[in-house]
Protein backbone atom coordinates (compact mmCIF):
# COMPACT_ATOMS: atom_id res chain seq x y z
CA UNK A 1 0.00 0.00 0.00
CA UNK A 2 1.25 3.48 -0.85
CA UNK A 3 2.56 5.47 2.05
CA UNK A 4 0.40 8.42 3.14
CA UNK A 5 1.62 11.73 1.73
CA UNK A 6 2.71 14.42 4.17
CA UNK A 7 3.65 18.03 3.48
CA UNK A 8 5.87 19.63 6.12
CA UNK A 9 5.85 23.45 5.97
CA UNK A 10 9.22 23.92 7.69
CA UNK A 11 12.25 21.78 8.45
CA UNK A 12 11.60 20.54 11.98
CA UNK A 13 14.28 18.87 14.14
CA UNK A 14 15.48 15.52 12.86
CA UNK A 15 14.14 13.52 15.81
CA UNK A 16 10.66 13.95 14.30
CA UNK A 17 11.55 14.61 10.68
CA UNK A 18 13.47 11.33 10.33
CA UNK A 19 10.43 9.37 11.48
CA UNK A 20 8.17 11.29 9.10
CA UNK A 21 10.54 10.67 6.18
CA UNK A 22 10.77 6.98 6.98
CA UNK A 23 7.09 6.30 7.58
CA UNK A 24 5.50 8.59 5.01
CA UNK A 25 5.89 9.92 1.51
CA UNK A 26 7.12 13.26 2.82
CA UNK A 27 7.86 16.57 1.16
CA UNK A 28 9.48 19.35 3.15
CA UNK A 29 9.45 23.07 2.32
CA UNK A 30 13.19 23.63 2.05
CA UNK A 31 13.52 27.33 2.92
CA UNK A 32 13.95 29.08 6.26
CA UNK A 33 11.34 31.67 5.24
CA UNK A 34 7.72 30.47 5.18
CA UNK A 35 6.07 29.01 2.10
CA UNK A 36 3.55 31.34 0.44
CA UNK A 37 -0.03 30.63 1.41
CA UNK A 38 -0.79 29.45 -2.17
CA UNK A 39 1.90 26.80 -1.77
CA UNK A 40 0.21 25.40 1.33
CA UNK A 41 -3.19 25.47 -0.37
CA UNK A 42 -1.74 23.74 -3.45
CA UNK A 43 -0.04 21.06 -1.37
CA UNK A 44 -3.23 20.57 0.64
CA UNK A 45 -4.91 19.34 -2.55
CA UNK A 46 -2.32 16.55 -2.86
CA UNK A 47 -1.59 15.25 0.62
CA UNK A 48 -3.11 13.22 3.43
CA UNK A 49 -1.44 15.23 6.17
CA UNK A 50 0.13 18.60 6.86
CA UNK A 51 2.77 19.42 9.43
CA UNK A 52 2.37 23.11 10.28
CA UNK A 53 3.85 25.75 12.52
CA UNK A 54 2.12 28.57 14.34
CA UNK A 55 2.61 31.21 11.66
CA UNK A 56 0.95 29.14 8.89
CA UNK A 57 -2.65 30.28 8.39
CA UNK A 58 -4.55 27.02 8.18
CA UNK A 59 -8.04 28.21 7.37
CA UNK A 60 -11.05 27.30 5.24
CA UNK A 61 -9.06 27.87 2.02
CA UNK A 62 -6.68 25.09 3.07
CA UNK A 63 -9.43 22.78 4.32
CA UNK A 64 -11.58 23.25 1.22
CA UNK A 65 -8.60 22.50 -1.01
CA UNK A 66 -7.64 19.47 1.07
CA UNK A 67 -10.08 16.95 -0.28
CA UNK A 68 -7.77 14.11 0.81
CA UNK A 69 -6.46 15.91 3.87
CA UNK A 70 -7.05 13.93 7.05
CA UNK A 71 -4.85 15.44 9.71
CA UNK A 72 -2.95 18.63 10.54
CA UNK A 73 -0.12 17.99 12.98
CA UNK A 74 0.92 21.32 14.45
CA UNK A 75 4.44 21.91 15.78
CA UNK A 76 3.34 24.12 18.73
CA UNK A 77 1.05 23.96 21.73
CA UNK A 78 -0.96 27.01 20.59
CA UNK A 79 -3.16 26.56 17.53
CA UNK A 80 -4.88 29.93 17.06
CA UNK A 81 -3.54 29.87 13.48
CA UNK A 82 -5.77 26.88 12.68
CA UNK A 83 -9.52 27.16 12.12
CA UNK A 84 -10.25 24.11 14.28
CA UNK A 85 -14.02 24.44 13.91
CA UNK A 86 -13.69 24.26 10.13
CA UNK A 87 -11.33 21.28 10.42
CA UNK A 88 -13.82 19.46 12.62
CA UNK A 89 -16.65 20.20 10.17
CA UNK A 90 -14.58 18.66 7.41
CA UNK A 91 -13.59 15.63 9.50
CA UNK A 92 -9.94 16.67 9.69
CA UNK A 93 -7.96 15.88 12.82
CA UNK A 94 -5.87 18.62 14.44
CA UNK A 95 -3.06 17.80 16.88
CA UNK A 96 -0.58 19.92 18.85
CA UNK A 97 2.43 19.50 21.15
CA UNK A 98 1.39 20.29 24.73
CA UNK A 99 3.37 19.48 27.84
CA UNK A 100 6.83 19.02 26.41
CA UNK A 101 7.44 22.75 26.11
CA UNK A 102 5.97 23.82 29.44
CA UNK A 103 9.17 24.02 31.49
CA UNK A 104 11.26 25.54 28.70
CA UNK A 105 8.63 28.23 28.10
CA UNK A 106 8.43 28.94 31.83
CA UNK A 107 12.21 29.28 31.94
CA UNK A 108 12.05 31.90 29.22
CA UNK A 109 9.31 33.91 30.90
CA UNK A 110 11.67 34.04 33.85
CA UNK A 111 14.59 35.00 31.63
CA UNK A 112 12.55 37.97 30.38
CA UNK A 113 11.37 38.86 33.87
CA UNK A 114 14.90 38.85 35.28
CA UNK A 115 16.30 40.67 32.26
CA UNK A 116 13.78 43.52 32.55
CA UNK A 117 13.93 43.73 36.35
CA UNK A 118 17.73 43.85 36.48
CA UNK A 119 18.24 45.67 33.17
CA UNK A 120 20.46 42.91 31.79
CA UNK A 121 20.17 43.93 28.12
CA UNK A 122 20.78 47.60 28.88
CA UNK A 123 23.78 46.64 31.00
CA UNK A 124 25.21 44.50 28.23
CA UNK A 125 24.90 47.36 25.72
CA UNK A 126 26.35 49.78 28.29
CA UNK A 127 29.55 47.78 28.53
CA UNK A 128 29.87 46.95 24.83
CA UNK A 129 29.17 50.50 23.67
CA UNK A 130 31.91 51.95 25.83
CA UNK A 131 29.58 53.76 28.22
CA UNK A 132 31.21 52.11 31.27
CA UNK A 133 33.78 54.77 31.92
CA UNK A 134 33.71 55.40 35.67
CA UNK A 135 34.11 52.00 37.30
CA UNK A 136 31.64 51.15 40.06
CA UNK A 137 29.03 53.75 40.92
CA UNK A 138 26.34 53.66 43.64
CA UNK A 139 23.50 54.55 41.27
CA UNK A 140 24.59 52.76 38.12
CA UNK A 141 21.79 50.87 36.29
CA UNK A 142 19.53 50.35 39.29
CA UNK A 143 16.85 47.76 38.69
CA UNK A 144 13.99 46.28 40.68
CA UNK A 145 14.12 43.45 43.20
CA UNK A 146 12.55 40.18 42.19
CA UNK A 147 12.92 38.26 45.47
CA UNK A 148 10.22 38.97 48.00
CA UNK A 149 8.00 40.81 45.49
CA UNK A 150 4.53 39.84 44.24
CA UNK A 151 4.05 37.86 41.05
CA UNK A 152 0.68 37.87 39.28
CA UNK A 153 0.07 34.98 36.90
CA UNK A 154 -2.71 35.64 34.39
CA UNK A 155 -3.85 32.16 33.36
CA UNK A 156 -2.82 29.29 35.64
CA UNK A 157 -2.55 26.58 33.02
CA UNK A 158 0.44 24.30 32.54
CA UNK A 159 2.87 27.13 31.79
CA UNK A 160 1.45 29.53 34.40
CA UNK A 161 1.81 26.81 37.01
CA UNK A 162 5.43 26.12 36.03
CA UNK A 163 6.21 29.82 36.35
CA UNK A 164 4.56 30.02 39.76
CA UNK A 165 6.55 26.98 40.92
CA UNK A 166 9.80 28.78 40.07
CA UNK A 167 8.72 31.87 42.02
CA UNK A 168 8.98 29.96 45.31
CA UNK A 169 12.73 30.10 45.13
CA UNK A 170 12.49 33.88 45.04
CA UNK A 171 10.20 33.94 48.08
CA UNK A 172 7.55 35.77 46.10
CA UNK A 173 3.94 36.28 47.05
CA UNK A 174 1.82 34.63 44.38
CA UNK A 175 -1.50 35.72 42.86
CA UNK A 176 -3.38 34.32 39.89
CA UNK A 177 -6.46 35.05 37.87
CA UNK A 178 -8.14 32.64 35.50
CA UNK A 179 -11.54 31.93 33.98
CA UNK A 180 -11.71 28.86 36.17
CA UNK A 181 -10.41 28.60 39.68
CA UNK A 182 -7.62 26.05 40.30
CA UNK A 183 -8.24 25.18 43.94
CA UNK A 184 -6.12 22.06 43.50
CA UNK A 185 -3.07 24.27 42.96
CA UNK A 186 -3.71 26.94 45.56
CA UNK A 187 -2.30 25.08 48.57
CA UNK A 188 0.31 23.23 46.57
CA UNK A 189 1.80 26.45 45.17
CA UNK A 190 0.76 28.84 47.91
CA UNK A 191 -0.99 30.93 45.28
CA UNK A 192 -4.03 33.12 45.87
CA UNK A 193 -6.95 33.46 43.47
CA UNK A 194 -7.99 37.04 42.71
CA UNK A 195 -9.83 38.78 39.89
CA UNK A 196 -7.74 40.26 37.10
CA UNK A 197 -8.18 43.85 38.30
CA UNK A 198 -6.98 43.01 41.80
CA UNK A 199 -4.03 41.10 40.35
CA UNK A 200 -3.03 44.06 38.20
CA UNK A 201 -3.31 46.46 41.13
CA UNK A 202 -1.25 44.32 43.51
CA UNK A 203 1.42 42.57 41.48
CA UNK A 204 4.96 43.83 40.96
CA UNK A 205 5.37 41.43 38.05
CA UNK A 206 2.50 40.39 35.81
CA UNK A 207 3.03 37.44 33.50
CA UNK A 208 0.46 36.45 30.89
CA UNK A 209 -0.26 32.81 30.04
CA UNK A 210 -3.66 32.61 28.37
CA UNK A 211 -4.39 31.23 24.91
CA UNK A 212 -5.43 33.69 22.20
CA UNK A 213 -9.22 33.48 21.92
CA UNK A 214 -11.95 35.99 21.09
CA UNK A 215 -12.27 36.68 24.83
CA UNK A 216 -8.54 37.16 25.41
CA UNK A 217 -7.87 39.48 22.45
CA UNK A 218 -6.54 42.72 24.02
CA UNK A 219 -7.28 41.33 27.47
CA UNK A 220 -4.61 43.75 28.67
CA UNK A 221 -5.76 47.06 27.21
CA UNK A 222 -5.38 50.70 28.21
CA UNK A 223 -7.83 50.39 31.10
CA UNK A 224 -6.01 47.36 32.48
CA UNK A 225 -2.54 48.89 32.06
CA UNK A 226 -3.72 51.95 33.97
CA UNK A 227 -4.55 49.75 36.94
CA UNK A 228 -1.02 48.39 37.24
CA UNK A 229 1.58 49.79 39.63
CA UNK A 230 3.91 52.39 38.18
CA UNK A 231 6.79 50.18 39.32
CA UNK A 232 5.42 46.99 37.78
CA UNK A 233 6.77 44.91 34.94
CA UNK A 234 4.65 43.05 32.37
CA UNK A 235 5.79 39.81 30.71
CA UNK A 236 4.16 38.17 27.69
CA UNK A 237 5.33 34.97 26.08
CA UNK A 238 1.84 33.69 25.30
CA UNK A 239 0.40 35.41 22.21
CA UNK A 240 0.97 39.02 21.12
CA UNK A 241 -2.65 40.08 20.55
CA UNK A 242 -3.50 39.36 24.20
CA UNK A 243 -1.95 42.77 24.90
CA UNK A 244 -2.93 45.97 23.07
CA UNK A 245 0.53 46.96 21.85
CA UNK A 246 -0.36 50.59 21.15
CA UNK A 247 -1.65 51.02 24.69
CA UNK A 248 1.41 49.21 26.02
CA UNK A 249 3.70 51.64 24.23
CA UNK A 250 1.91 54.60 25.82
CA UNK A 251 2.00 52.90 29.21
CA UNK A 252 5.76 52.36 28.99
CA UNK A 253 6.52 55.74 27.49
CA UNK A 254 4.41 57.66 29.99
CA UNK A 255 5.46 55.62 32.99
CA UNK A 256 2.15 53.94 33.87
CA UNK A 257 4.29 50.81 34.27
CA UNK A 258 8.06 50.36 34.59
CA UNK A 259 8.94 47.80 31.95
CA UNK A 260 7.96 44.89 29.74
CA UNK A 261 9.45 41.65 28.47
CA UNK A 262 7.94 40.47 25.21
CA UNK A 263 8.57 37.29 23.26
CA UNK A 264 5.38 37.69 21.19
CA UNK A 265 3.86 40.51 19.16
CA UNK A 266 0.60 41.48 17.52
CA UNK A 267 2.31 41.02 14.18
CA UNK A 268 5.21 38.57 13.74
CA UNK A 269 7.86 39.32 12.75
CA UNK A 270 7.26 42.66 14.42
CA UNK A 271 8.05 45.53 12.05
CA UNK A 272 11.36 47.26 12.65
CA UNK A 273 9.37 50.50 13.08
CA UNK A 274 7.41 49.12 16.05
CA UNK A 275 7.78 52.01 18.53
CA UNK A 276 8.17 49.51 21.39
CA UNK A 277 11.64 48.78 19.98
CA UNK A 278 12.73 52.34 20.75
CA UNK A 279 12.21 51.91 24.49
CA UNK A 280 15.05 50.96 26.85
CA UNK A 281 12.65 49.52 29.43
CA UNK A 282 11.51 46.77 27.05
CA UNK A 283 13.31 43.49 26.42
CA UNK A 284 12.23 41.70 23.27
CA UNK A 285 12.75 38.31 21.66
CA UNK A 286 11.51 36.76 18.38
CA UNK A 287 9.00 34.21 19.78
CA UNK A 288 11.60 31.73 21.02
CA UNK A 289 10.27 30.73 24.43
CA UNK A 290 10.16 27.01 23.64
CA UNK A 291 13.40 27.09 21.70
CA UNK A 292 15.83 24.86 23.50
CA UNK A 293 17.53 22.04 21.62
CA UNK A 294 15.90 19.46 23.87
CA UNK A 295 12.37 20.84 23.72
CA UNK A 296 12.25 21.53 20.00
CA UNK A 297 13.42 17.94 19.48
CA UNK A 298 10.71 16.63 21.77
CA UNK A 299 8.10 18.72 19.93
CA UNK A 300 9.25 17.27 16.62
CA UNK A 301 8.97 13.73 18.00
CA UNK A 302 5.44 14.49 19.17
CA UNK A 303 4.43 15.86 15.79
CA UNK A 304 5.62 12.60 14.22
CA UNK A 305 3.97 10.44 16.88
CA UNK A 306 0.61 12.17 16.32
CA UNK A 307 0.84 11.34 12.61
CA UNK A 308 2.02 7.78 13.14
CA UNK A 309 -0.78 7.10 15.63
CA UNK A 310 -3.41 8.48 13.28
CA UNK A 311 -2.27 6.47 10.28
CA UNK A 312 -2.02 3.31 12.40
CA UNK A 313 -5.68 3.78 13.26
CA UNK A 314 -5.12 4.99 16.82
CA UNK A 315 -6.38 8.24 18.33
CA UNK A 316 -3.45 10.67 18.16
CA UNK A 317 -2.18 11.33 21.69
CA UNK A 318 -2.55 15.10 21.34
CA UNK A 319 -5.81 15.49 19.52
CA UNK A 320 -7.19 19.03 19.77
CA UNK A 321 -10.65 18.54 18.22
CA UNK A 322 -11.78 15.53 20.21
CA UNK A 323 -15.26 15.74 18.69
CA UNK A 324 -13.97 15.19 15.15
CA UNK A 325 -15.44 12.36 13.16
CA UNK A 326 -13.07 10.76 10.69
CA UNK A 327 -13.88 11.37 7.01
C1 LIG B 1 4.56 28.53 20.90
O1 LIG B 1 4.23 29.67 20.99
C2 LIG B 1 3.65 27.43 20.94
O2 LIG B 1 2.43 27.65 20.95
O3 LIG B 1 4.13 26.29 20.95
XYZ file of C-alpha atoms and ligand atoms in Angstrom:
332
model
C 0.000 0.000 0.000
C 1.245 3.477 -0.852
C 2.557 5.474 2.046
C 0.400 8.425 3.139
C 1.620 11.733 1.727
C 2.707 14.418 4.169
C 3.647 18.027 3.485
C 5.870 19.631 6.116
C 5.848 23.447 5.973
C 9.215 23.916 7.692
C 12.252 21.784 8.448
C 11.598 20.539 11.975
C 14.281 18.868 14.135
C 15.485 15.517 12.859
C 14.136 13.523 15.806
C 10.661 13.952 14.300
C 11.552 14.605 10.682
C 13.470 11.328 10.329
C 10.428 9.370 11.481
C 8.174 11.289 9.100
C 10.539 10.669 6.180
C 10.767 6.981 6.983
C 7.095 6.296 7.578
C 5.502 8.589 5.011
C 5.893 9.919 1.510
C 7.117 13.264 2.819
C 7.859 16.574 1.164
C 9.481 19.355 3.153
C 9.451 23.073 2.318
C 13.191 23.628 2.049
C 13.523 27.326 2.915
C 13.952 29.084 6.263
C 11.336 31.673 5.240
C 7.723 30.466 5.182
C 6.069 29.007 2.096
C 3.551 31.340 0.438
C -0.034 30.626 1.414
C -0.785 29.452 -2.171
C 1.899 26.796 -1.774
C 0.213 25.395 1.332
C -3.190 25.471 -0.371
C -1.738 23.741 -3.453
C -0.040 21.065 -1.367
C -3.230 20.566 0.638
C -4.912 19.336 -2.554
C -2.318 16.554 -2.858
C -1.588 15.252 0.623
C -3.115 13.222 3.428
C -1.438 15.228 6.171
C 0.128 18.597 6.863
C 2.771 19.423 9.431
C 2.370 23.109 10.281
C 3.853 25.754 12.520
C 2.123 28.573 14.335
C 2.605 31.210 11.657
C 0.948 29.141 8.885
C -2.649 30.284 8.388
C -4.551 27.017 8.179
C -8.036 28.213 7.365
C -11.047 27.299 5.243
C -9.062 27.868 2.018
C -6.684 25.088 3.069
C -9.428 22.784 4.323
C -11.585 23.250 1.217
C -8.596 22.499 -1.009
C -7.643 19.465 1.073
C -10.082 16.945 -0.278
C -7.775 14.108 0.813
C -6.457 15.914 3.868
C -7.051 13.934 7.046
C -4.850 15.445 9.715
C -2.953 18.630 10.544
C -0.122 17.988 12.984
C 0.917 21.323 14.452
C 4.437 21.913 15.781
C 3.335 24.117 18.732
C 1.054 23.963 21.732
C -0.955 27.007 20.593
C -3.164 26.562 17.526
C -4.877 29.928 17.057
C -3.539 29.871 13.479
C -5.774 26.878 12.680
C -9.516 27.156 12.123
C -10.254 24.114 14.279
C -14.024 24.443 13.908
C -13.691 24.264 10.132
C -11.329 21.278 10.419
C -13.825 19.462 12.622
C -16.652 20.196 10.167
C -14.583 18.662 7.406
C -13.586 15.627 9.498
C -9.935 16.668 9.691
C -7.955 15.883 12.823
C -5.867 18.623 14.442
C -3.063 17.800 16.879
C -0.581 19.923 18.852
C 2.435 19.504 21.147
C 1.394 20.290 24.727
C 3.370 19.479 27.844
C 6.833 19.016 26.412
C 7.443 22.747 26.112
C 5.968 23.821 29.444
C 9.170 24.022 31.488
C 11.262 25.544 28.703
C 8.635 28.230 28.097
C 8.426 28.944 31.827
C 12.215 29.278 31.941
C 12.054 31.897 29.215
C 9.309 33.913 30.896
C 11.673 34.038 33.853
C 14.588 35.005 31.626
C 12.546 37.972 30.376
C 11.371 38.856 33.865
C 14.896 38.851 35.277
C 16.298 40.673 32.260
C 13.782 43.519 32.545
C 13.929 43.729 36.346
C 17.727 43.846 36.482
C 18.239 45.665 33.166
C 20.459 42.910 31.786
C 20.174 43.929 28.125
C 20.780 47.604 28.881
C 23.784 46.643 30.999
C 25.214 44.496 28.233
C 24.903 47.363 25.722
C 26.347 49.775 28.287
C 29.546 47.781 28.527
C 29.872 46.949 24.828
C 29.169 50.498 23.672
C 31.913 51.955 25.826
C 29.578 53.762 28.223
C 31.214 52.114 31.274
C 33.783 54.770 31.920
C 33.713 55.396 35.671
C 34.107 52.002 37.301
C 31.645 51.151 40.058
C 29.030 53.750 40.919
C 26.344 53.663 43.641
C 23.500 54.550 41.267
C 24.585 52.762 38.122
C 21.788 50.874 36.288
C 19.535 50.349 39.287
C 16.845 47.760 38.688
C 13.995 46.276 40.683
C 14.122 43.447 43.199
C 12.548 40.180 42.188
C 12.916 38.261 45.468
C 10.218 38.975 48.001
C 7.999 40.805 45.488
C 4.528 39.839 44.239
C 4.052 37.856 41.052
C 0.684 37.870 39.282
C 0.065 34.978 36.903
C -2.706 35.641 34.394
C -3.846 32.161 33.364
C -2.816 29.292 35.637
C -2.553 26.583 33.016
C 0.436 24.302 32.537
C 2.873 27.128 31.791
C 1.453 29.533 34.395
C 1.807 26.809 37.008
C 5.431 26.120 36.026
C 6.207 29.820 36.354
C 4.558 30.020 39.762
C 6.548 26.984 40.924
C 9.798 28.775 40.066
C 8.725 31.866 42.020
C 8.977 29.963 45.308
C 12.733 30.104 45.127
C 12.488 33.880 45.044
C 10.196 33.944 48.076
C 7.547 35.767 46.097
C 3.944 36.277 47.048
C 1.817 34.634 44.377
C -1.499 35.724 42.862
C -3.382 34.323 39.893
C -6.458 35.050 37.867
C -8.143 32.640 35.503
C -11.537 31.929 33.984
C -11.709 28.862 36.171
C -10.406 28.601 39.682
C -7.624 26.049 40.302
C -8.245 25.175 43.939
C -6.119 22.056 43.502
C -3.073 24.269 42.960
C -3.712 26.939 45.559
C -2.299 25.083 48.569
C 0.306 23.231 46.572
C 1.801 26.445 45.168
C 0.763 28.841 47.909
C -0.993 30.934 45.285
C -4.035 33.118 45.871
C -6.947 33.462 43.470
C -7.988 37.042 42.709
C -9.830 38.779 39.890
C -7.742 40.255 37.105
C -8.176 43.849 38.295
C -6.975 43.010 41.802
C -4.031 41.100 40.350
C -3.025 44.060 38.204
C -3.313 46.455 41.129
C -1.252 44.323 43.515
C 1.416 42.570 41.476
C 4.965 43.828 40.962
C 5.374 41.433 38.047
C 2.495 40.394 35.814
C 3.034 37.445 33.497
C 0.460 36.453 30.892
C -0.262 32.806 30.042
C -3.656 32.612 28.369
C -4.390 31.228 24.909
C -5.426 33.687 22.204
C -9.218 33.483 21.925
C -11.953 35.992 21.092
C -12.266 36.675 24.831
C -8.542 37.157 25.410
C -7.870 39.481 22.452
C -6.537 42.721 24.018
C -7.281 41.331 27.472
C -4.612 43.749 28.673
C -5.757 47.057 27.207
C -5.379 50.697 28.207
C -7.828 50.393 31.099
C -6.012 47.364 32.480
C -2.542 48.885 32.062
C -3.715 51.946 33.974
C -4.549 49.751 36.941
C -1.024 48.387 37.240
C 1.578 49.785 39.634
C 3.913 52.394 38.176
C 6.791 50.179 39.317
C 5.421 46.992 37.784
C 6.769 44.906 34.936
C 4.653 43.046 32.370
C 5.789 39.810 30.715
C 4.158 38.175 27.689
C 5.333 34.974 26.079
C 1.838 33.686 25.296
C 0.403 35.410 22.213
C 0.970 39.023 21.122
C -2.650 40.076 20.550
C -3.497 39.357 24.199
C -1.954 42.770 24.898
C -2.932 45.968 23.068
C 0.530 46.957 21.855
C -0.362 50.588 21.149
C -1.650 51.017 24.691
C 1.414 49.208 26.020
C 3.699 51.639 24.228
C 1.906 54.604 25.818
C 1.997 52.904 29.212
C 5.757 52.362 28.995
C 6.518 55.738 27.487
C 4.406 57.664 29.986
C 5.463 55.623 32.991
C 2.149 53.938 33.873
C 4.294 50.810 34.268
C 8.065 50.361 34.594
C 8.937 47.800 31.947
C 7.959 44.891 29.736
C 9.453 41.653 28.468
C 7.936 40.467 25.207
C 8.565 37.289 23.259
C 5.384 37.687 21.189
C 3.862 40.509 19.156
C 0.598 41.476 17.523
C 2.306 41.016 14.180
C 5.205 38.574 13.735
C 7.862 39.321 12.745
C 7.261 42.658 14.425
C 8.051 45.526 12.049
C 11.364 47.261 12.646
C 9.373 50.504 13.077
C 7.413 49.121 16.053
C 7.776 52.012 18.533
C 8.175 49.510 21.385
C 11.636 48.778 19.977
C 12.734 52.338 20.747
C 12.208 51.913 24.495
C 15.051 50.964 26.846
C 12.652 49.522 29.425
C 11.514 46.774 27.051
C 13.310 43.486 26.420
C 12.232 41.700 23.268
C 12.748 38.309 21.656
C 11.510 36.764 18.383
C 8.999 34.214 19.780
C 11.600 31.730 21.017
C 10.267 30.726 24.434
C 10.157 27.010 23.640
C 13.395 27.094 21.698
C 15.826 24.857 23.505
C 17.532 22.042 21.620
C 15.903 19.464 23.865
C 12.371 20.843 23.721
C 12.246 21.529 20.000
C 13.418 17.938 19.478
C 10.710 16.630 21.771
C 8.104 18.721 19.931
C 9.254 17.265 16.616
C 8.974 13.727 18.000
C 5.442 14.489 19.171
C 4.426 15.862 15.785
C 5.621 12.596 14.221
C 3.970 10.441 16.877
C 0.614 12.170 16.323
C 0.837 11.342 12.611
C 2.019 7.776 13.144
C -0.781 7.100 15.631
C -3.407 8.481 13.280
C -2.269 6.465 10.277
C -2.022 3.307 12.401
C -5.684 3.779 13.264
C -5.115 4.988 16.818
C -6.376 8.237 18.331
C -3.448 10.665 18.161
C -2.177 11.330 21.693
C -2.551 15.098 21.342
C -5.811 15.486 19.522
C -7.192 19.027 19.770
C -10.651 18.539 18.223
C -11.775 15.531 20.215
C -15.264 15.739 18.686
C -13.972 15.195 15.145
C -15.439 12.361 13.156
C -13.065 10.765 10.687
C -13.875 11.371 7.012
C 4.561 28.530 20.899
O 4.232 29.675 20.989
C 3.655 27.435 20.942
O 2.426 27.646 20.946
O 4.129 26.288 20.950
